[in-house]
Amino acid sequence: MLKFWQNPEFVRHFRSELRRTRAVSVLAVVVVLCILVGLGCWAQRDNVIAKARASAQASGQPTAAELEFMEQRNPIEFWRLYYRTLMMGQVGILSFWVLFACAQSVSQERERKTWDFQRTTRLSPSELLTGKLLGEPVLAYFIVLCCIPISIFAGLRGETGFLHIIYAYTLILSSALFLGLVGIWLSSMFESRSRGVGVLAALGLYALVSIAATFSETMFPGVAAISPFSGLDSLLSFGRGPMPPTLFSHKTPWVVMSLLLYITFGAWFVLMIVRNLKKDPDQLRMLSRWQVVGCVAFLNFLAYGLFDPERTTDITMTDFATLMVGLNTLILALMGLATLTPHERLKVWWRRNHSKQAGIFAEDGLPWPWLAISALIAYCLMIWGLSAWKSALGYNPKAFQSGAIQLLAILIFITRDVLFIQWCTLTRMRAPTLKGILFLGLYYVATVVITIVLSIGSDQTGHHFANLLTPAGIFEHFDGFSFAASVFVGMALQLAVIMFLLMVIKRRLARPAMTAEAAAG
Amino acid sequence: MIELSHLRKEYDDLIAVEDLNLAIPTGEIYGLIGPNGAGKTTTIRMTCGLLSPTQGTVHVAGVDVLHEPEQAQQHIGYLSDFFSVYETLKVWEYLDYFAHAYKMAEEKIAARVTEVIAQVGLEVKRDALIRGLSRGMKQRLGIGRAIIHRPKLLLLDEPASGLDPKARFDLRNLLRSLCDQGTTIVVSSHILTELEGFCTSIGIMEKGALVRSGRIEDVTAAANPARTLRVRWIGDSSSTVQSLLQQDPLISGLIVQSTEGEFQFAGTEDQLSKVLNNLVTVGVKITSFAETRQTVEDLYMKLSGHQVM
């Protein structure tokens, strides 16, 4: 790996974005803004003191001694407020800018038709990734660099301590790098014509990451640490922030939890990007089969680790198992998308499979066998997780039984959906994955609407209908292995649909490829 | 230099390139000819590692492009038909970027950048921002980028697209000089006159298959064993010419008009000189007796049976 300041891609962005005149202008603007922010903070503190004085005169509260103390501490409080505002401003600017710059990094190169030239250089995917991660938002990094001396000065005058400032900047930088990785990952998945979709996805993702901060009061408080604001807020609250999250019931500082999440999730994103960065869009496959299984295990393991039973009072083992099944619905759906096989590779697999050279577990085969393995791993971890938390949740052996049925149902429905999207990729439609997801969305919306209509006549009919076509039934009215009969009928029906989908996929794959001559003629 | 073996590429249900076998020796200028959709670009993209083939292998300078792409890239320079350059960089910065990206030795980069700038004739624009360059200049800069790391193989996909005649002439000269320095060049085009008198070898692609490939004279000879000759005269000798040439068993495809005629001759140089001597002896006043050189376009038309784009 080249040193990052010698990385050609970083140097290119640096030269392009930070020519001397521009750098000086940016520096001047940043200094002016910092001064204005400082004046604003000064005015705010002044206002607080004035209000306290008025209140003391009118009602005697605060007392003269308290007022004197407040006035004595006012300079420190001013510097702390200034420091906090500067740090929050920097994390906001940097995380947003980095995500958006990186979310366009690859798709923009494709649009400009310069991407192929980068792909034909000797830069490895990890070198290209480093260059883009640090180079694309180089102006944002420069802005933060300009703010650092002022922030350090304000922090030290506010008696925060040098270590505190280092923690804060470590958090800001790591969150920016993490979001940058997510941005590059998004950008590498979209072709140039879908650049807008990539940017929209980045916007949605930024909103999600920001909203994640609200998880601090749920039974998975650690999830909030994925938001750069959670860790920084706790640091800048000087002991008045939210309660720290837990990892396997051990209290963990917000900063540590954030770093843990950024490093672990970041590693998965790096893996996905490095595997795919130099590939053509139609050759992309996010993870290998075994990596998918590993990712499912990691996400489940993390979820059990982040669970904090002390944040909730009335959750039973069965409820928790159902919650984990719900989470695995999302995980398996995402993993299903990550294991879709490109049309060309699937055809090659089909031929090899036909001549007994490749089995159903082959890397280029259909995704369903690996979804089954992933679900099995998820269930094994569920057994472990429920056992680990049994003292906090109250032991109930039926939770293992209902969890097994629920996961099986989820596996069946997700397999159906993934096979449908895989079939879409074998047709000639444009953006087949996106369209497949939209068709499935339409299917679920239509089912919900029909269920509501049927429920007007009879609630029971509506439920049965929903159970046949969606996995909704597994989340209500169950006890051990006993679920509503329509749930099992629904699973059998979906198995038939899966068989049908496998048949049409195989029929598609069996079609001989046409030569250009035949296509023309 | 290049060895493509049983190369096949499928896009969805369409075979873009089928069972392509091709070996190009070092120092050739190889013209890949064919209409749009023939599979030229796909072949070039597979050769430089941008596309992975459905089947088959690609070796460049003995390196497997599919399995050792970064190793292979040091031998390959690539230029596509329509491309863009980084407009906010200066000319020297652009070349410097790619020199570093190709991992050239640091101490050689500055000199090489200067050398390439001179080679593509952009000395006066060295410190200019790329956004201010003309289309032709940007194309030359693109060539400069492709050759900055001294590749043994240069792959050019429709390199003259959008260039004016002067820029095309300059491009040809530049490529010839690169070939003289030992670079193997593969250039694809559907504008056949672009390749005329410039390629040493050609390959004709049609609907994903390589119809014919080899040195131009070999391909020409194989496609057309008889040479085409054109004779011109003055005076009313058409019937004399017709009767004399018709008698010769080595002559075929005779077309005689009032003052000129064309025929195919399948004999030796000596036999050809006898034909000329006979015509002069019977009193035909010959003004011109010359072999008609077959153009790449003629050859392509003959071999493919298609209209040239």
PDB file of C-alpha atoms in Angstrom, chain A residues 15 59 89 103 162 177-178 190 254-255 277 291 298 400 402 409 437 458:
ATOM      1  CA  ARG A  15      -3.901  19.187  -6.997  1.00  0.00           C
ATOM      2  CA  SER A  59     -37.027  36.247  42.386  1.00  0.00           C
ATOM      3  CA  GLY A  89     -20.167  21.732  13.044  1.00  0.00           C
ATOM      4  CA  ALA A 103     -21.189   8.461  -3.230  1.00  0.00           C
ATOM      5  CA  PHE A 162      -6.033  17.375  25.403  1.00  0.00           C
ATOM      6  CA  LEU A 177     -13.966   7.472   6.877  1.00  0.00           C
ATOM      7  CA  PHE A 178     -16.762   5.022   7.600  1.00  0.00           C
ATOM      8  CA  PHE A 190     -24.445   2.037  -9.651  1.00  0.00           C
ATOM      9  CA  TRP A 254     -19.888   5.707  23.409  1.00  0.00           C
ATOM     10  CA  VAL A 255     -16.612   6.549  21.697  1.00  0.00           C
ATOM     11  CA  LEU A 277     -14.057  -1.936  -7.502  1.00  0.00           C
ATOM     12  CA  GLN A 291     -18.427 -14.350   3.160  1.00  0.00           C
ATOM     13  CA  PHE A 298     -21.345 -11.395  12.412  1.00  0.00           C
ATOM     14  CA  PHE A 400     -36.538 -22.201  20.431  1.00  0.00           C
ATOM     15  CA  SER A 402     -41.272 -20.985  17.570  1.00  0.00           C
ATOM     16  CA  ALA A 409     -40.876 -19.335   7.120  1.00  0.00           C
ATOM     17  CA  ILE A 437     -37.303  -5.009  -5.840  1.00  0.00           C
ATOM     18  CA  SER A 458     -64.032 -10.839   8.319  1.00  0.00           C
TER      19      SER A 458
END
